[in-house]
Short mmCIF file of C-alpha atoms in Angstrom, two decimals:
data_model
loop_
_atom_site.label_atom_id
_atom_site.label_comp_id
_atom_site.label_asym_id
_atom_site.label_seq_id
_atom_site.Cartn_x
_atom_site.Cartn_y
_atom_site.Cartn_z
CA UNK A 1 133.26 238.63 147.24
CA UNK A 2 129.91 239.05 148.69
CA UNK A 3 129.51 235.26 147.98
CA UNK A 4 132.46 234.30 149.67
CA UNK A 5 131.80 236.07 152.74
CA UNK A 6 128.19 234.83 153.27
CA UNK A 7 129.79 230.92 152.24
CA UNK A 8 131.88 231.59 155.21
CA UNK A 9 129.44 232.50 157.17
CA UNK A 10 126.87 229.98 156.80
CA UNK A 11 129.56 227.27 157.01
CA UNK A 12 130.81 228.33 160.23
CA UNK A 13 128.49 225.43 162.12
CA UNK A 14 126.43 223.30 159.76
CA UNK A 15 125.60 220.55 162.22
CA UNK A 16 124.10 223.31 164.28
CA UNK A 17 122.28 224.80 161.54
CA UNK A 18 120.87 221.76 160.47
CA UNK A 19 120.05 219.53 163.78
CA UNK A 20 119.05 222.85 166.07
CA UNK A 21 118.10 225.76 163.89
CA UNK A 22 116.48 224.44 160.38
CA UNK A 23 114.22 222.25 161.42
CA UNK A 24 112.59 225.03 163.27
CA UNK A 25 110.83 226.31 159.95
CA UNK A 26 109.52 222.93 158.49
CA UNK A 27 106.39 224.23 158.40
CA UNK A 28 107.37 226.40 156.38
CA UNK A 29 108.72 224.11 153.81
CA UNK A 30 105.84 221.56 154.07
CA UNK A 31 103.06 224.65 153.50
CA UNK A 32 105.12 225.63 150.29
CA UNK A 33 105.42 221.31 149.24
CA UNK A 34 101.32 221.42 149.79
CA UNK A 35 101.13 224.49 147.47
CA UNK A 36 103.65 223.30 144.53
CA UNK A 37 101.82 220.05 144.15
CA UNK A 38 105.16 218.64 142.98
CA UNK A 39 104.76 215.37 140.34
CA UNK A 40 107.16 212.39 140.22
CA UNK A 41 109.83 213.19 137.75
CA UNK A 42 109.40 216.99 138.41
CA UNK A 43 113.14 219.08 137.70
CA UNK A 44 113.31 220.75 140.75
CA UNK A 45 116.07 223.43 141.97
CA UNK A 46 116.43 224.56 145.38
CA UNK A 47 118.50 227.64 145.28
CA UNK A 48 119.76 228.50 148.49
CA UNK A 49 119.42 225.14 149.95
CA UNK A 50 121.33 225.17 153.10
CA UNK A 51 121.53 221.88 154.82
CA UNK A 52 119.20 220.59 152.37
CA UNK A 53 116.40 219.81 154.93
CA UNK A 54 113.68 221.00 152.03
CA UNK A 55 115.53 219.18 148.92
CA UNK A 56 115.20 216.09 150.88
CA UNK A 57 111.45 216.73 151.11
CA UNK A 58 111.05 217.07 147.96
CA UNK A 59 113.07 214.46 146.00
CA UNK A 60 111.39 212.00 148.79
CA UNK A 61 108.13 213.09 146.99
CA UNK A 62 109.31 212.10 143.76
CA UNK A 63 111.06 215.43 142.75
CA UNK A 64 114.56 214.91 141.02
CA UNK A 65 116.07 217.72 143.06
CA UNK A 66 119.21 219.96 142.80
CA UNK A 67 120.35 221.92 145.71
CA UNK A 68 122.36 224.88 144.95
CA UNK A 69 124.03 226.62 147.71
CA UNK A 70 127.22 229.10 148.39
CA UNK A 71 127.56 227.58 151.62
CA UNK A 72 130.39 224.51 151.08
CA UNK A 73 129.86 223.31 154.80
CA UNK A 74 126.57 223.30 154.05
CA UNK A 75 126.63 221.29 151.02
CA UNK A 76 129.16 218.58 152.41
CA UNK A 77 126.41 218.62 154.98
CA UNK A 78 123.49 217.70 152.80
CA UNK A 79 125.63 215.69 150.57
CA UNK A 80 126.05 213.34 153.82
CA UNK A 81 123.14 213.12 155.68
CA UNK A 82 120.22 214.39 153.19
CA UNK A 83 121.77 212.42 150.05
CA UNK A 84 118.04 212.17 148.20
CA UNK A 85 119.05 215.30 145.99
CA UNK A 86 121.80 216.02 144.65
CA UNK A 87 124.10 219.34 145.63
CA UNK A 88 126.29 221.66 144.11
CA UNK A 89 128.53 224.45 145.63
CA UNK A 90 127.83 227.51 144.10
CA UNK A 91 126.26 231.35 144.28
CA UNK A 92 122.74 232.38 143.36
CA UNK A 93 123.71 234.89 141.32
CA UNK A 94 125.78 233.08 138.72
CA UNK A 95 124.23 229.35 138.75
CA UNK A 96 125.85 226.73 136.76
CA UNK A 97 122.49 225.49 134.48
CA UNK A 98 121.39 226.45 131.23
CA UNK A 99 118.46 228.11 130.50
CA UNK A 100 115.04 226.86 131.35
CA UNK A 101 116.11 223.86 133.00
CA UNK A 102 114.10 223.73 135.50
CA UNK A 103 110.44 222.82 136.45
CA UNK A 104 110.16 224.54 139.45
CA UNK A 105 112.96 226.81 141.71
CA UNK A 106 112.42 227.52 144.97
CA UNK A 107 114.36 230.19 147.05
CA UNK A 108 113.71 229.93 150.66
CA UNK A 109 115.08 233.43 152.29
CA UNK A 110 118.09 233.32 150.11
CA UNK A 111 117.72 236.08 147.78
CA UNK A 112 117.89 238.27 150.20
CA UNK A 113 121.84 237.63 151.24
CA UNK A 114 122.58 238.35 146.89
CA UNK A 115 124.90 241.15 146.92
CA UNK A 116 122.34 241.93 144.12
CA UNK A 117 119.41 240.31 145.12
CA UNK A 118 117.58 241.59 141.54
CA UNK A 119 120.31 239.70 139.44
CA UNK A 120 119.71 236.16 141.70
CA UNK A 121 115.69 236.59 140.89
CA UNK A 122 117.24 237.29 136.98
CA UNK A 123 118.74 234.26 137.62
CA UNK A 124 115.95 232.12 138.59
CA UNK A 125 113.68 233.21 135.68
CA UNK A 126 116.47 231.92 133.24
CA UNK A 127 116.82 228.68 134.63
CA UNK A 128 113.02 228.39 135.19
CA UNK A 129 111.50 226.69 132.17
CA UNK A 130 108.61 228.34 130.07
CA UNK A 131 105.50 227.36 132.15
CA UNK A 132 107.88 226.69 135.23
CA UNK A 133 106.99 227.74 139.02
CA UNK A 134 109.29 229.59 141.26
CA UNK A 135 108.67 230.10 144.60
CA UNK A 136 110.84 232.93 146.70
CA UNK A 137 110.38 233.48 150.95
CA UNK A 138 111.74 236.15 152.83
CA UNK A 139 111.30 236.98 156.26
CA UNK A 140 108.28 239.20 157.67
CA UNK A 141 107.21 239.11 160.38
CA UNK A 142 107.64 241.86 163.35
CA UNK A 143 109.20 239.70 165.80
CA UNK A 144 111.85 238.66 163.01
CA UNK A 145 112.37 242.72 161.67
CA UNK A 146 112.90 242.89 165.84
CA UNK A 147 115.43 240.54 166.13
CA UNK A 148 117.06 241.41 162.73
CA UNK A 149 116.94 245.10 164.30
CA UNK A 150 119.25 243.61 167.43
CA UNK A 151 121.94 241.65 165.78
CA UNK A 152 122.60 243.13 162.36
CA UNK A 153 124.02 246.54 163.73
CA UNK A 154 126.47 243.99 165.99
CA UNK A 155 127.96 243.21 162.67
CA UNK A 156 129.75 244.94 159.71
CA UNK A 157 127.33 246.18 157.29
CA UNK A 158 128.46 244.08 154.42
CA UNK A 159 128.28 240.56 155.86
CA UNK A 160 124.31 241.42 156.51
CA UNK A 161 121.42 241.70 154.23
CA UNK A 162 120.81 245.13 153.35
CA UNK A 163 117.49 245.61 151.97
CA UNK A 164 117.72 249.21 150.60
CA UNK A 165 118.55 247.40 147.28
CA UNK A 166 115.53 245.84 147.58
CA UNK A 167 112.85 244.91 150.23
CA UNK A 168 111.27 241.56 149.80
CA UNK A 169 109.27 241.69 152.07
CA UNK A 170 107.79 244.57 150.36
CA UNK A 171 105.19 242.86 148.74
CA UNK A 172 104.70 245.72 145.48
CA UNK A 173 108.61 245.70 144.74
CA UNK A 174 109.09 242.46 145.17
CA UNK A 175 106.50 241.23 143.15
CA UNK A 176 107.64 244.87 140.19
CA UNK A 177 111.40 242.93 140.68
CA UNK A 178 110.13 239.42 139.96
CA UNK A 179 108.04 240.96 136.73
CA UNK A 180 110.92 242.40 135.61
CA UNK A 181 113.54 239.12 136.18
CA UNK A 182 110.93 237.48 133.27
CA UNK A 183 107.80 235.76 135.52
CA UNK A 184 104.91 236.39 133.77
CA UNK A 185 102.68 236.48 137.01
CA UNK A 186 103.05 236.83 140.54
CA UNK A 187 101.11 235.69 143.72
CA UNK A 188 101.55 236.66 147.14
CA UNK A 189 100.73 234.93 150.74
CA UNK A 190 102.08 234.69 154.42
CA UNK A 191 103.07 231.73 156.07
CA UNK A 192 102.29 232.79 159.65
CA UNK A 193 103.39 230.17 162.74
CA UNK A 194 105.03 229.80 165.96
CA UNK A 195 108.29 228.37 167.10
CA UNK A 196 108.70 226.77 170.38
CA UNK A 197 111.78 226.85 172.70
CA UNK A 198 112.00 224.81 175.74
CA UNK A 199 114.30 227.55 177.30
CA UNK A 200 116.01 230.49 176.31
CA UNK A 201 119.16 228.41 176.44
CA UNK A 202 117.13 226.12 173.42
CA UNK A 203 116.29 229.90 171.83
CA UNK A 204 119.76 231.24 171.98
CA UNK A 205 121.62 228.30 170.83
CA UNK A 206 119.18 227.77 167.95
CA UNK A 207 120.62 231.12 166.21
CA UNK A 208 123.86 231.00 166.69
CA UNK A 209 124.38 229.07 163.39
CA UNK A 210 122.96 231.44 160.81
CA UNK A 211 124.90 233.72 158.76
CA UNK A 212 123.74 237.29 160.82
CA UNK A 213 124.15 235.78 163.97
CA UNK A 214 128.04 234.44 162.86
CA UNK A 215 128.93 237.38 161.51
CA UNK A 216 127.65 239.57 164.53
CA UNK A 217 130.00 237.29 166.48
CA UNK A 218 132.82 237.75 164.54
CA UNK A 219 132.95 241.40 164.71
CA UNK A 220 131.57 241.97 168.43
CA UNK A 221 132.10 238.81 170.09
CA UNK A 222 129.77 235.86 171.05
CA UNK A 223 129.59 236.78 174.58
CA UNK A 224 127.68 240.15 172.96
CA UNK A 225 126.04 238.54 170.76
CA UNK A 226 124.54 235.93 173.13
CA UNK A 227 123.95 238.82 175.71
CA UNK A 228 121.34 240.52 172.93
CA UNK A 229 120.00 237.86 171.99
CA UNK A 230 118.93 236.19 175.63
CA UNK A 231 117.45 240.01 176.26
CA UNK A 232 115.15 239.43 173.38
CA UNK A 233 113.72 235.85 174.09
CA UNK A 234 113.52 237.24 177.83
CA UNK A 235 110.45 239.07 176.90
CA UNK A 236 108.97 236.10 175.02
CA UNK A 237 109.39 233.60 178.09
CA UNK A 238 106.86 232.45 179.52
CA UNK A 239 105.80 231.16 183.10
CA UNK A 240 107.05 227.38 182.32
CA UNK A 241 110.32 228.59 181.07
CA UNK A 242 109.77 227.45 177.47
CA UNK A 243 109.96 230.75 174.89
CA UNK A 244 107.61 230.94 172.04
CA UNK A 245 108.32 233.25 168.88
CA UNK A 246 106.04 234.25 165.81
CA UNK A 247 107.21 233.50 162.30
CA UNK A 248 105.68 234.95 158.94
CA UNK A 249 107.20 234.17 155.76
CA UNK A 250 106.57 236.42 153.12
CA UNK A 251 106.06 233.86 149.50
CA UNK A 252 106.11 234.59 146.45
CA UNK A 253 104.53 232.19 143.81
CA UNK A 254 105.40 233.37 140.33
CA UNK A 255 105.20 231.92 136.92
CA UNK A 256 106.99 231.76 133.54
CA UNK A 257 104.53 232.36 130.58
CA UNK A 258 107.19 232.01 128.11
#
């Protein structure tokens, strides 16, 4: 059900997702790219793949990529416009591959929307193959717990990430879950930088499109919604009009030994 919901959603405006809001965290993506290293021919899944923005990346790079996401508008998206991978429509928790096909998984800040986000990293160790990579983002940094803090309590409880099940940006349970889901190792680092809006229009209308925002508007209305969130890019505009906001991105680099 949980899956359903959160395919909803994220499907509820994938052009904006992908041409105003995703793009906003490539450097994320090409930080993690420098880091994996990926070789030509490398099985790659990208679970969680939204608009497919980071598949493409990578199966441009050589990478035969599969993008996995619960999000169907999403996915008809990527199919379309980002048709270097390939896609499928499904949910993290339950993904259609056998075991240890993979070379490397990534998981940018999609575990965290799981209804159980433990069983989607149980999930990504079994289709990791024995000496695979997985890589897994959440998150971080104050300015996102801030916002989070704003919009999630606009929304029912359920259709938001709730991370008393587990915190990944806590760095000693996440790392304790990922152990536990079958990685043999785990490293930790940030990925630290700053967005730029050129207004808080630009701001606003960049996070409309993702699934916390949508579902705050379904349940309290957009003209809320958009009220809260033009009070918090208020305070982060500056003299020229243009807003600036700091990202971190908690990553998790973990390997299968066997």
């Amino acid at each position: 059900m949980r899956a359903t919901v959160q395919g909803e959603l994220w499907s509820s405006d994938p052009q904006g997702w992908a041409e105003v809001a995703e793009g906003r965290i490539r450097p994320l993506y090409e930080r993690v790219l420098e880091r994996l290293h990926l070789r030509p021919g490398t099985r790659l899944l990208d679970a969680g793949c939204g608009s497919g923005l980071f598949a493409e990346f990578a199966a441009r790079g050589g990478a035969h990529v599969i993008g996995l996401d619960v999000a169907p508008g999403l996915v008809e998206y990527a199919r379309r416009r980002r048709s270097a991978a390939g896609y499928v429509v499904d949910d993290i928790e339950h993904m259609p591959f056998g075991d240890g096909v993979f070379d490397v998984v990534t998981a940018f800040n999609s575990v965290l929307y799981a209804g159980d986000p433990r069983r989607a990293l149980a999930e990504i160790a079994r289709v990791t193959a024995p000496g695979g990579r997985a890589v897994v983002t959440v998150g971080a940094g104050p300015e996102q717990a801030e916002s989070a803090a704003l919009i999630n309590p606009m929304a029912r409880h359920d259709e938001v990430p709730d991370r008393s099940t587990l915190d990944l940006a806590d760095a000693d349970a996440a790392r304790g879950a990922l152990l536990d889901a079958g990685f043999g190792s785990v490293a930790v680092g940030d990925i630290a930088f700053d967005v730029d809006f050129t207004s808080e229009d630009d701001a606003v209308a960049a996070q409309l499109p993702a699934g916390p925002v949508a579902a705050a508007v379904r349940h309290s209305g957009r003209a809320a919604v958009e009220a809260a969130l033009r009070s918090f890019f208020t305070a982060r505009s500056r003299i020229d009009g243009t807003v600036r906001m700091g990202l971190v991105f908690r990553c998790y680099f973990a390997q299968r030994t066997r």
